[in-house]
Amino acid sequence: MTIETLTETRSHGGTQGVYSHASTETGTDMTFAAFVPDHEPGETLPVLWYLSGLTCTHANVMEKGEYRAACAKHGIAFIAPDTSPRGDDVPDAPDEYDFGKGAGFYVDAVCHPWSKHYRMRSYIESELPAVIAKEFPINMQRQSITGHSMGGHGALTIGLRNAGRYRSISAFSPIVAPSHVPWGQKAFARYLGDDRQVWREYDAIALIEDGARHDNILIDQGTSDNFLEEQLQTYRLSSACKETGIPAVIRMQDGYDHSYFFISTFMADHIEWHARKLHDKD
Amino acid sequence: MTIETLTETRSHGGTQGVYSHASTETGTDMTFAAFVPDHEPGETLPVLWYLSGLTCTHANVMEKGEYRAACAKHGIAFIAPDTSPRGDDVPDAPDEYDFGKGAGFYVDAVCHPWSKHYRMRSYIESELPAVIAKEFPINMQRQSITGHSMGGHGALTIGLRNAGRYRSISAFSPIVAPSHVPWGQKAFARYLGDDRQVWREYDAIALIEDGARHDNILIDQGTSDNFLEEQLQTYRLSSACKETGIPAVIRMQDGYDHSYFFISTFMADHIEWHARKLHDKD
């Protein structure tokens, strides 16, 4: 298990790197971005995972996410994985932006031909954390997770399934109930098959219905997001949290859309909130 | 003189817009980005101009510049023009990243075939400010200017030629002496011809030698910038300012390169510095 450094660039008093490694889960090379603030020799830093949305790679948030100043201020590393396996050998649906490459939906696919490479759940939950722990100055006892849209779905489901690992979960305009909306129904039917019982592990609302809990959840959702009504349906998460007593903070942000113009606006706020958990201040 | 709104997006407590208008100077449609923080009805805001570098459009800084939070905090509008005329009718050197489209060098070209459209000096100095004054809630008595690389050259030369108009001038890794470096020599020879006397109006060092002065100049330059030695030669500006008593602040930033990872690191600091001049705090 070795990683290749593609680029390392000084930014905001730290190092913004892009790295590649051979993944056994996906059977491909996988690329990720990591920002590591300057730190003392031997010091390890808490980490915030950021899972990206449909069509994105590691690069979108790295270029547009405006996270480095806040991460440097709070001494937090920031890891941004890719959203799917890549490469000529990986099956794809090239005419569909919401399925195949760029649209892994953070599941371990079970249906042919997707099951061989599309194993983003295990990649994000297990393989990549082991790489990070080995190669970077990270304190793996201090992890939090966030994400955008499909990546907000990833952050919520991975966070809820591994509540003890992540001190806090946040999301920007997440898909909260993929089983109930077109993006999720399309992807799950093809990656996971028709048995909706299997889908429940990948649906934040179903996980909560089935008993998953977390005490630190923060959501920001723009009211002018074109996907809010059909694909995101934030109200379902509000209802599920109310019914189960999960003290989630769900904020509707007036006039904001689904883009990085929205994400970047609230990124520093999310990082500060995670930092309080990661540094034992809350 | 009307402008077309291409996009307007809510971000950081303001509106990030992209606009287009028919330019009489360039004889083309010109696109620019403008961020306007929320403000009271009837209120006008100071403005910071940002001139971009080689190969860029308005979009690079809009996506990667990390200026909106600071502009919103300080109540300053931010205008980012394009770097050259565009369109099928505009002559170009498609195999050269440092000449033609994306490389207007903020000059009024005098040589055929460039002179018809490549009039970025007059566009930035005269035409676009008139558009902005008419269409946006800007206090044109409170202007400052900044830029990156070729745009740093633009900010310095436009600022020095119009010292009374701009309260402060800053730049990120600027070309300070285009007459002495390959990028500038190539562009000036083809846009302006062989008479080096004509070049002096477009060379910050020559302008200072010829008497131009400004009391508020701030430069940030990365020490790991690959272009520093051959194309930027920051020491020439340091020397010219020392010799003439211009109190420029020129900071060499250890380990930073030429990219937006560098620019974004110091953007908020530049905006805060400009804000002190624009709001009469210095």
Coordinates of C-alpha atoms in Angstrom, one line a residue:
Chain A
M1 CA 0.0 0.0 0.0
T2 CA 1.9 3.0 -1.3
I3 CA 0.6 6.3 -2.5
E4 CA 1.9 8.5 -5.3
T5 CA 2.1 12.3 -4.8
L6 CA 0.6 13.9 -7.9
T7 CA 0.9 17.5 -6.6
E8 CA 1.7 19.3 -3.4
T9 CA 1.1 23.0 -3.2
R10 CA 1.5 25.5 -0.4
S11 CA -1.7 27.2 0.5
H12 CA -3.2 29.0 3.5
G13 CA -0.3 27.9 5.8
G14 CA -0.5 24.3 4.9
T15 CA 0.0 21.8 2.1
Q16 CA -2.7 21.0 -0.4
G17 CA -1.9 17.7 -2.0
V18 CA -3.4 15.4 -4.6
Y19 CA -2.5 11.8 -4.3
S20 CA -3.2 8.5 -6.1
H21 CA -3.1 4.9 -4.9
A22 CA -4.0 1.4 -6.2
S23 CA -7.3 0.5 -4.5
T24 CA -8.0 -3.1 -3.8
E25 CA -11.7 -2.3 -3.2
T26 CA -12.4 -0.6 -6.5
G27 CA -9.7 -2.5 -8.5
T28 CA -8.5 0.9 -9.9
D29 CA -6.2 3.7 -9.1
M30 CA -8.0 6.2 -6.9
T31 CA -7.2 9.9 -6.6
F32 CA -7.9 12.0 -3.5
A33 CA -7.1 15.5 -2.3
A34 CA -5.7 16.1 1.2
F35 CA -5.0 19.5 2.9
V36 CA -2.8 19.3 5.9
P37 CA -2.1 22.5 7.9
D38 CA 1.4 23.1 9.2
H39 CA 1.9 21.4 12.5
E40 CA 4.7 20.5 15.0
P41 CA 6.9 17.4 14.2
G42 CA 5.2 14.3 15.6
E43 CA 1.9 16.1 16.1
T44 CA -1.3 14.5 14.7
L45 CA -4.3 16.4 13.5
P46 CA -8.0 15.7 13.6
V47 CA -9.5 15.0 10.2
L48 CA -12.7 16.2 8.4
W49 CA -13.8 14.0 5.5
Y50 CA -15.6 15.7 2.6
L51 CA -17.6 13.6 0.2
S52 CA -18.5 15.2 -3.1
G53 CA -21.6 15.2 -5.2
L54 CA -22.7 14.0 -8.6
T55 CA -20.3 14.6 -11.5
C56 CA -17.5 15.7 -9.1
T57 CA -14.0 14.5 -8.5
H58 CA -11.7 15.5 -5.6
A59 CA -11.0 18.7 -7.6
N60 CA -14.3 20.6 -7.3
V61 CA -14.1 21.2 -3.6
M62 CA -10.4 21.7 -3.7
E63 CA -10.8 24.6 -6.1
K64 CA -14.1 26.1 -5.0
G65 CA -14.8 24.9 -1.5
E66 CA -13.0 27.6 0.5
Y67 CA -12.1 25.3 3.3
R68 CA -8.4 25.8 3.7
A69 CA -8.4 29.0 5.7
A70 CA -10.8 27.5 8.3
C71 CA -8.9 24.2 8.4
A72 CA -5.6 26.0 9.0
K73 CA -7.1 28.2 11.7
H74 CA -8.5 25.2 13.5
G75 CA -5.7 22.7 12.8
I76 CA -7.8 20.2 11.0
A77 CA -6.9 18.1 8.0
F78 CA -9.4 17.8 5.1
I79 CA -9.6 14.8 2.9
A80 CA -11.7 14.8 -0.3
P81 CA -12.0 11.5 -2.1
D82 CA -13.3 10.9 -5.6
T83 CA -16.9 9.9 -6.2
S84 CA -16.5 6.7 -8.1
P85 CA -13.9 4.4 -9.6
R86 CA -12.3 5.7 -12.8
G87 CA -10.5 4.2 -15.8
D88 CA -11.2 2.6 -19.2
D89 CA -11.9 -0.8 -17.6
V90 CA -14.7 0.6 -15.4
P91 CA -18.2 0.2 -16.7
D92 CA -20.0 3.5 -17.2
A93 CA -23.2 5.1 -18.4
P94 CA -21.5 7.9 -20.3
D95 CA -24.7 9.7 -21.3
E96 CA -26.0 9.8 -17.7
Y97 CA -24.6 12.3 -15.3
D98 CA -26.3 10.7 -12.4
F99 CA -25.1 7.1 -12.8
G100 CA -21.8 5.4 -13.3
K101 CA -18.6 7.3 -13.2
G102 CA -18.9 10.4 -11.0
A103 CA -22.0 8.8 -9.4
G104 CA -20.9 6.0 -7.1
F105 CA -23.5 6.9 -4.4
Y106 CA -21.2 5.5 -1.7
V107 CA -22.6 2.0 -2.1
D108 CA -21.0 -1.4 -2.6
A109 CA -22.7 -2.5 -5.8
V110 CA -24.0 -6.0 -5.9
C111 CA -25.3 -6.2 -9.5
H112 CA -23.4 -7.0 -12.7
P113 CA -21.5 -5.2 -14.2
W114 CA -21.2 -2.6 -11.4
S115 CA -20.2 -4.9 -8.5
K116 CA -16.6 -5.4 -9.5
H117 CA -15.5 -1.8 -9.3
Y118 CA -18.3 0.3 -7.7
R119 CA -17.3 -0.3 -4.0
M120 CA -17.3 3.2 -2.7
R121 CA -18.8 2.3 0.6
S122 CA -15.9 0.0 1.6
Y123 CA -13.4 2.3 -0.1
I124 CA -14.5 5.3 2.1
E125 CA -15.3 3.4 5.2
S126 CA -12.3 1.1 5.3
E127 CA -9.6 1.2 2.7
L128 CA -9.0 4.9 2.4
P129 CA -9.0 5.5 6.2
A130 CA -6.2 2.9 6.5
V131 CA -4.2 4.7 3.8
I132 CA -4.7 8.0 5.5
A133 CA -3.8 6.6 8.9
K134 CA -0.6 5.2 7.5
E135 CA 0.5 8.0 5.3
F136 CA -0.6 11.2 7.0
P137 CA -0.2 12.9 10.4
I138 CA -3.8 12.2 11.4
N139 CA -5.3 11.3 14.8
M140 CA -7.8 8.7 13.7
Q141 CA -9.6 9.1 17.1
R142 CA -10.7 12.5 16.0
Q143 CA -12.7 12.2 12.7
S144 CA -15.8 14.0 11.4
I145 CA -17.5 13.8 8.1
T146 CA -19.3 16.2 5.7
G147 CA -20.4 16.2 2.1
H148 CA -22.5 17.8 -0.6
S149 CA -25.7 16.5 -2.3
M150 CA -24.9 12.8 -3.2
G151 CA -21.9 13.3 -0.9
G152 CA -24.2 14.6 1.8
H153 CA -26.0 11.3 1.5
G154 CA -22.7 9.6 1.8
A155 CA -21.7 11.6 4.9
L156 CA -25.1 10.9 6.6
T157 CA -25.2 7.2 5.8
I158 CA -21.6 6.5 6.6
G159 CA -21.8 8.6 9.7
L160 CA -24.9 7.0 10.9
R161 CA -23.6 3.5 10.3
N162 CA -20.4 4.3 12.1
A163 CA -21.7 6.8 14.7
G164 CA -18.9 6.0 17.2
R165 CA -16.2 6.8 14.7
Y166 CA -17.3 10.2 13.6
R167 CA -17.7 12.9 16.3
S168 CA -19.9 15.0 14.0
I169 CA -21.7 14.8 10.7
S170 CA -22.7 17.7 8.5
A171 CA -24.0 18.1 5.0
F172 CA -24.7 20.7 2.4
S173 CA -27.9 20.1 0.5
P174 CA -27.8 16.4 1.0
I175 CA -30.0 13.7 -0.6
V176 CA -31.6 12.5 2.7
A177 CA -33.9 9.8 1.4
P178 CA -32.5 8.2 -1.8
S179 CA -35.0 5.4 -1.7
H180 CA -37.8 8.0 -2.2
V181 CA -36.3 10.2 -4.9
P182 CA -35.4 9.7 -8.6
W183 CA -31.7 10.0 -8.3
G184 CA -31.5 7.4 -5.6
Q185 CA -34.1 5.1 -7.0
K186 CA -32.4 4.9 -10.3
A187 CA -28.9 4.4 -8.8
F188 CA -30.0 1.9 -6.2
A189 CA -32.0 -0.2 -8.6
R190 CA -29.0 -0.7 -10.9
Y191 CA -26.3 -0.9 -8.2
L192 CA -28.2 -2.8 -5.6
G193 CA -31.1 -4.5 -7.4
D194 CA -34.8 -4.6 -6.6
D195 CA -34.7 -5.8 -3.0
R196 CA -35.5 -2.6 -1.1
Q197 CA -34.4 -4.1 2.1
V198 CA -30.8 -3.9 0.8
W199 CA -31.4 -0.2 0.1
R200 CA -32.0 0.6 3.7
E201 CA -28.4 0.6 4.7
Y202 CA -27.8 3.4 2.2
D203 CA -30.7 5.6 3.1
A204 CA -30.3 8.0 6.0
I205 CA -34.0 8.0 6.9
A206 CA -34.2 4.2 6.8
L207 CA -31.1 4.0 9.0
I208 CA -32.8 6.3 11.5
E209 CA -36.0 4.3 11.3
D210 CA -33.9 1.2 11.9
G211 CA -32.3 2.6 15.0
A212 CA -29.2 4.6 14.0
R213 CA -28.6 7.7 16.0
H214 CA -26.1 10.6 16.2
D215 CA -26.0 13.5 18.5
N216 CA -24.1 16.0 16.3
I217 CA -25.8 16.6 12.9
L218 CA -25.7 19.9 11.1
I219 CA -27.4 20.5 7.7
D220 CA -27.5 23.6 5.5
Q221 CA -29.9 23.7 2.6
G222 CA -30.6 26.5 0.2
T223 CA -34.2 27.5 -0.4
S224 CA -33.5 28.3 -4.1
D225 CA -31.9 24.9 -4.8
N226 CA -33.5 23.6 -8.0
F227 CA -33.2 20.0 -6.6
L228 CA -34.8 20.7 -3.2
E229 CA -38.3 19.6 -4.0
E230 CA -37.7 16.5 -6.2
Q231 CA -34.4 15.1 -5.1
L232 CA -33.4 16.4 -1.7
Q233 CA -36.7 16.6 0.3
T234 CA -35.0 17.9 3.4
Y235 CA -38.2 17.8 5.3
R236 CA -38.0 14.0 5.5
L237 CA -34.8 14.3 7.6
S238 CA -36.4 17.0 9.8
S239 CA -39.4 14.7 10.5
A240 CA -37.2 11.7 11.1
C241 CA -35.0 13.5 13.6
K242 CA -38.0 15.1 15.4
E243 CA -39.7 11.7 15.7
T244 CA -36.7 10.0 17.1
G245 CA -35.3 12.8 19.2
I246 CA -32.1 13.3 17.2
P247 CA -31.1 16.9 17.9
A248 CA -30.1 17.7 14.4
V249 CA -29.6 21.4 13.4
I250 CA -31.2 21.8 9.9
R251 CA -30.9 25.3 8.5
M252 CA -32.8 26.5 5.4
Q253 CA -30.6 29.3 3.9
D254 CA -32.7 31.9 2.1
G255 CA -32.0 32.4 -1.6
Y256 CA -29.0 30.0 -1.9
D257 CA -28.8 27.4 -4.6
H258 CA -27.1 24.0 -5.0
S259 CA -23.7 25.2 -6.2
Y260 CA -20.3 25.8 -4.6
F261 CA -21.3 29.5 -4.3
F262 CA -23.6 28.1 -1.6
I263 CA -21.2 25.5 -0.1
S264 CA -18.3 28.0 0.1
T265 CA -20.5 30.4 2.0
F266 CA -21.1 28.1 4.9
M267 CA -18.0 25.9 4.7
A268 CA -16.0 27.9 7.4
D269 CA -19.0 27.7 9.6
H270 CA -19.2 23.9 9.3
I271 CA -15.5 23.5 9.9
E272 CA -15.7 25.7 13.1
W273 CA -18.6 23.6 14.3
H274 CA -16.8 20.3 13.6
A275 CA -13.7 21.8 15.2
R276 CA -15.5 22.2 18.5
K277 CA -16.3 18.5 18.6
L278 CA -12.9 17.4 17.3
H279 CA -11.0 19.6 19.8
D280 CA -13.3 18.6 22.8
K281 CA -14.7 22.1 23.1
D282 CA -18.4 21.0 23.0
Chain B
M1 CA -25.2 50.8 -23.3
T2 CA -27.0 47.9 -21.7
I3 CA -25.8 44.8 -20.0
E4 CA -27.1 41.3 -20.1
T5 CA -27.3 39.3 -16.9
L6 CA -25.9 35.8 -17.7
T7 CA -26.1 34.5 -14.1
E8 CA -26.8 35.9 -10.6
T9 CA -26.1 33.6 -7.7
R10 CA -26.4 34.2 -4.0
S11 CA -23.1 33.7 -2.2
H12 CA -21.6 34.9 1.1
G13 CA -24.4 37.3 1.8
G14 CA -24.3 39.0 -1.6
T15 CA -24.9 38.5 -5.3
Q16 CA -22.2 37.0 -7.5
G17 CA -23.2 37.9 -11.1
V18 CA -21.8 37.4 -14.5
Y19 CA -22.7 40.0 -17.1
S20 CA -22.1 40.7 -20.8
H21 CA -22.2 43.9 -22.8
A22 CA -21.3 45.1 -26.3
S23 CA -18.0 47.0 -26.0
T24 CA -17.3 49.8 -28.4
E25 CA -13.6 49.7 -27.5
T26 CA -13.0 46.1 -28.3
G27 CA -15.8 45.8 -30.9
T28 CA -16.9 42.6 -29.3
D29 CA -19.2 41.4 -26.5
M30 CA -17.3 41.5 -23.2
T31 CA -18.1 39.4 -20.2
F32 CA -17.3 40.3 -16.6
A33 CA -18.0 39.1 -13.1
A34 CA -19.3 41.3 -10.3
F35 CA -19.9 40.5 -6.6
V36 CA -22.1 43.0 -4.8
P37 CA -22.6 42.4 -1.1
D38 CA -26.0 43.0 0.4
H39 CA -26.5 46.7 1.1
E40 CA -29.2 49.2 2.1
P41 CA -31.5 50.6 -0.6
G42 CA -29.8 53.6 -2.2
E43 CA -26.4 52.8 -0.6
T44 CA -23.4 52.7 -2.8
L45 CA -20.3 50.6 -2.2
P46 CA -16.6 51.0 -2.8
V47 CA -15.2 48.9 -5.5
L48 CA -12.1 46.7 -5.9
W49 CA -11.1 45.9 -9.5
Y50 CA -9.3 42.6 -10.1
L51 CA -7.4 42.0 -13.3
S52 CA -6.7 38.4 -14.2
G53 CA -3.6 36.8 -15.6
L54 CA -2.6 35.0 -18.8
T55 CA -5.1 32.4 -20.1
C56 CA -7.8 33.5 -17.6
T57 CA -11.3 34.8 -18.0
H58 CA -13.5 36.4 -15.3
A59 CA -14.2 32.9 -14.1
N60 CA -10.9 31.8 -12.6
V61 CA -10.9 34.3 -9.7
M62 CA -14.7 34.0 -9.4
E63 CA -14.3 30.2 -8.7
K64 CA -10.9 30.1 -7.0
G65 CA -10.2 33.5 -5.6
E66 CA -11.9 33.3 -2.2
Y67 CA -12.7 37.0 -2.2
R68 CA -16.4 37.0 -1.4
A69 CA -16.3 36.5 2.4
A70 CA -13.9 39.4 2.8
C71 CA -15.8 41.6 0.4
A72 CA -19.0 41.0 2.2
K73 CA -17.4 41.6 5.6
H74 CA -16.0 44.9 4.5
G75 CA -18.9 46.0 2.2
I76 CA -16.8 46.2 -1.0
A77 CA -17.9 45.3 -4.5
F78 CA -15.5 43.2 -6.6
I79 CA -15.3 43.4 -10.4
A80 CA -13.4 40.9 -12.5
P81 CA -13.2 41.7 -16.2
D82 CA -12.0 39.3 -19.0
T83 CA -8.3 39.5 -20.1
S84 CA -8.9 40.1 -23.8
P85 CA -11.5 40.5 -26.5
R86 CA -13.2 37.2 -27.5
G87 CA -15.0 35.9 -30.5
D88 CA -14.5 34.4 -34.0
D89 CA -13.8 37.7 -35.5
V90 CA -10.9 38.5 -33.1
P91 CA -7.4 37.7 -34.4
D92 CA -5.6 35.2 -32.2
A93 CA -2.5 33.1 -31.8
P94 CA -4.2 29.9 -30.9
D95 CA -0.9 28.0 -30.2
E96 CA 0.4 30.6 -27.9
Y97 CA -0.9 30.9 -24.3
D98 CA 0.9 34.2 -23.8
F99 CA -0.3 36.2 -26.8
G100 CA -3.7 36.9 -28.4
K101 CA -6.9 35.8 -26.7
G102 CA -6.5 35.5 -22.9
A103 CA -3.4 37.7 -23.1
G104 CA -4.5 41.3 -23.8
F105 CA -1.8 42.7 -21.5
Y106 CA -4.0 45.7 -20.8
V107 CA -2.7 47.7 -23.7
D108 CA -4.3 49.5 -26.6
A109 CA -2.7 47.7 -29.5
V110 CA -1.4 49.9 -32.4
C111 CA -0.2 47.2 -34.8
H112 CA -2.3 45.3 -37.4
P113 CA -4.2 43.0 -37.0
W114 CA -4.4 43.5 -33.2
S115 CA -5.3 47.2 -33.1
K116 CA -8.9 46.8 -34.1
H117 CA -10.0 44.7 -31.1
Y118 CA -7.2 44.5 -28.5
R119 CA -8.0 47.7 -26.6
M120 CA -8.0 46.4 -23.1
R121 CA -6.4 49.6 -21.7
S122 CA -9.3 51.8 -22.8
Y123 CA -11.8 49.1 -21.9
I124 CA -10.6 48.8 -18.3
E125 CA -9.7 52.5 -17.8
S126 CA -12.8 54.1 -19.4
E127 CA -15.5 52.0 -20.9
L128 CA -16.1 49.4 -18.3
P129 CA -16.0 51.9 -15.4
A130 CA -18.8 53.8 -17.1
V131 CA -20.8 50.7 -17.4
I132 CA -20.3 49.8 -13.8
A133 CA -21.1 53.4 -12.6
K134 CA -24.4 53.2 -14.5
E135 CA -25.5 49.7 -13.8
F136 CA -24.3 48.9 -10.2
P137 CA -24.6 50.6 -6.8
I138 CA -21.0 51.7 -6.7
N139 CA -19.4 54.8 -5.3
M140 CA -16.9 55.6 -8.0
Q141 CA -15.1 58.0 -5.7
R142 CA -13.9 54.9 -3.8
Q143 CA -12.0 52.6 -6.2
S144 CA -9.0 50.4 -5.7
I145 CA -7.3 47.9 -8.0
T146 CA -5.5 44.6 -7.8
G147 CA -4.6 41.7 -10.1
H148 CA -2.5 38.6 -10.7
S149 CA 0.6 38.2 -12.9
M150 CA -0.3 39.9 -16.2
G151 CA -3.2 41.3 -14.3
G152 CA -0.8 42.5 -11.6
H153 CA 1.0 44.4 -14.4
G154 CA -2.4 45.7 -15.4
A155 CA -3.2 46.9 -11.9
L156 CA 0.2 48.5 -11.4
T157 CA 0.2 50.3 -14.7
I158 CA -3.4 51.4 -14.7
G159 CA -3.1 52.4 -11.1
L160 CA 0.1 54.4 -11.6
R161 CA -1.3 56.2 -14.7
N162 CA -4.4 57.1 -12.8
A163 CA -3.1 57.5 -9.3
G164 CA -5.8 59.9 -8.2
R165 CA -8.6 57.5 -9.1
Y166 CA -7.4 54.4 -7.2
R167 CA -6.9 54.8 -3.5
S168 CA -4.7 51.7 -3.3
I169 CA -3.0 49.3 -5.7
S170 CA -2.1 45.7 -4.9
A171 CA -0.9 42.7 -6.9
F172 CA -0.2 39.0 -6.6
S173 CA 3.0 37.9 -8.3
P174 CA 2.9 40.8 -10.9
I175 CA 4.9 41.2 -14.0
V176 CA 6.6 44.4 -12.9
A177 CA 8.8 45.2 -15.9
P178 CA 7.3 43.7 -19.0
S179 CA 9.8 45.6 -21.2
H180 CA 12.6 43.5 -19.6
V181 CA 11.1 40.0 -19.6
P182 CA 10.1 37.5 -22.4
W183 CA 6.3 37.6 -21.8
G184 CA 6.2 41.4 -22.1
Q185 CA 8.8 41.8 -24.9
K186 CA 6.9 39.3 -27.0
A187 CA 3.5 40.9 -26.4
F188 CA 4.6 44.5 -26.7
A189 CA 6.6 44.0 -29.9
R190 CA 3.5 42.6 -31.6
Y191 CA 0.8 44.7 -30.0
L192 CA 2.8 48.0 -29.9
G193 CA 5.6 47.7 -32.4
D194 CA 9.3 48.3 -32.1
D195 CA 9.3 51.8 -30.6
R196 CA 10.2 51.2 -27.0
Q197 CA 9.2 54.7 -26.1
V198 CA 5.6 53.6 -26.6
W199 CA 6.1 50.6 -24.3
R200 CA 6.9 52.9 -21.3
E201 CA 3.3 53.7 -20.6
Y202 CA 2.7 50.0 -20.1
D203 CA 5.7 49.2 -17.9
A204 CA 5.4 49.9 -14.1
I205 CA 9.1 50.5 -13.7
A206 CA 9.2 52.9 -16.6
L207 CA 6.2 54.7 -15.4
I208 CA 7.9 55.2 -12.0
E209 CA 11.1 56.3 -13.8
D210 CA 9.1 58.8 -15.7
G211 CA 7.5 60.2 -12.5
A212 CA 4.5 58.2 -11.6
R213 CA 3.9 57.8 -7.9
H214 CA 1.5 56.1 -5.5
D215 CA 1.5 56.0 -1.8
N216 CA -0.4 52.8 -1.3
I217 CA 1.1 49.8 -3.0
L218 CA 1.0 46.2 -1.6
I219 CA 2.6 43.2 -3.4
D220 CA 2.7 39.5 -2.5
Q221 CA 5.1 37.3 -4.3
G222 CA 5.7 33.6 -3.7
T223 CA 9.3 32.4 -3.4
S224 CA 8.5 29.1 -5.2
D225 CA 6.9 30.8 -8.1
N226 CA 8.4 29.2 -11.3
F227 CA 8.0 32.5 -13.1
L228 CA 9.7 34.6 -10.5
E229 CA 13.2 34.7 -11.9
E230 CA 12.6 35.0 -15.6
Q231 CA 9.2 36.8 -16.0
L232 CA 8.4 38.6 -12.8
Q233 CA 11.6 39.9 -11.4
T234 CA 10.0 41.5 -8.3
Y235 CA 13.4 43.0 -7.3
R236 CA 13.1 45.6 -10.0
L237 CA 10.0 47.0 -8.4
S238 CA 11.6 47.0 -5.0
S239 CA 14.6 48.9 -6.4
A240 CA 12.5 51.4 -8.3
C241 CA 10.3 52.1 -5.2
K242 CA 13.4 52.5 -2.9
E243 CA 15.1 54.8 -5.4
T244 CA 12.0 57.1 -5.7
G245 CA 10.8 56.9 -2.1
I246 CA 7.5 55.1 -2.9
P247 CA 6.5 53.3 0.3
A248 CA 5.5 50.0 -1.3
V249 CA 5.0 47.0 0.8
I250 CA 6.6 44.0 -1.1
R251 CA 6.3 40.7 0.7
M252 CA 8.1 37.5 -0.4
Q253 CA 5.9 34.6 0.8
D254 CA 7.9 31.5 1.5
G255 CA 7.1 28.4 -0.4
Y256 CA 4.1 29.8 -2.4
D257 CA 3.8 29.4 -6.1
H258 CA 2.0 31.3 -8.9
S259 CA -1.4 29.6 -8.6
Y260 CA -4.7 30.4 -7.1
F261 CA -3.7 28.3 -4.1
F262 CA -1.3 31.3 -3.4
I263 CA -3.7 34.1 -4.4
S264 CA -6.5 32.8 -2.3
T265 CA -4.2 32.5 0.7
F266 CA -3.6 36.3 0.7
M267 CA -6.8 37.6 -0.9
A268 CA -8.6 38.4 2.3
D269 CA -5.5 40.2 3.6
H270 CA -5.4 42.3 0.5
I271 CA -9.1 43.1 0.7
E272 CA -8.8 44.1 4.3
W273 CA -5.9 46.4 3.4
H274 CA -7.8 48.0 0.5
A275 CA -10.9 48.3 2.8
R276 CA -8.9 50.5 5.2
K277 CA -8.2 53.0 2.3
L278 CA -11.7 52.7 0.8
H279 CA -13.4 53.3 4.1
D280 CA -11.1 56.2 5.2
K281 CA -9.6 54.2 8.1
D282 CA -5.9 54.8 7.1

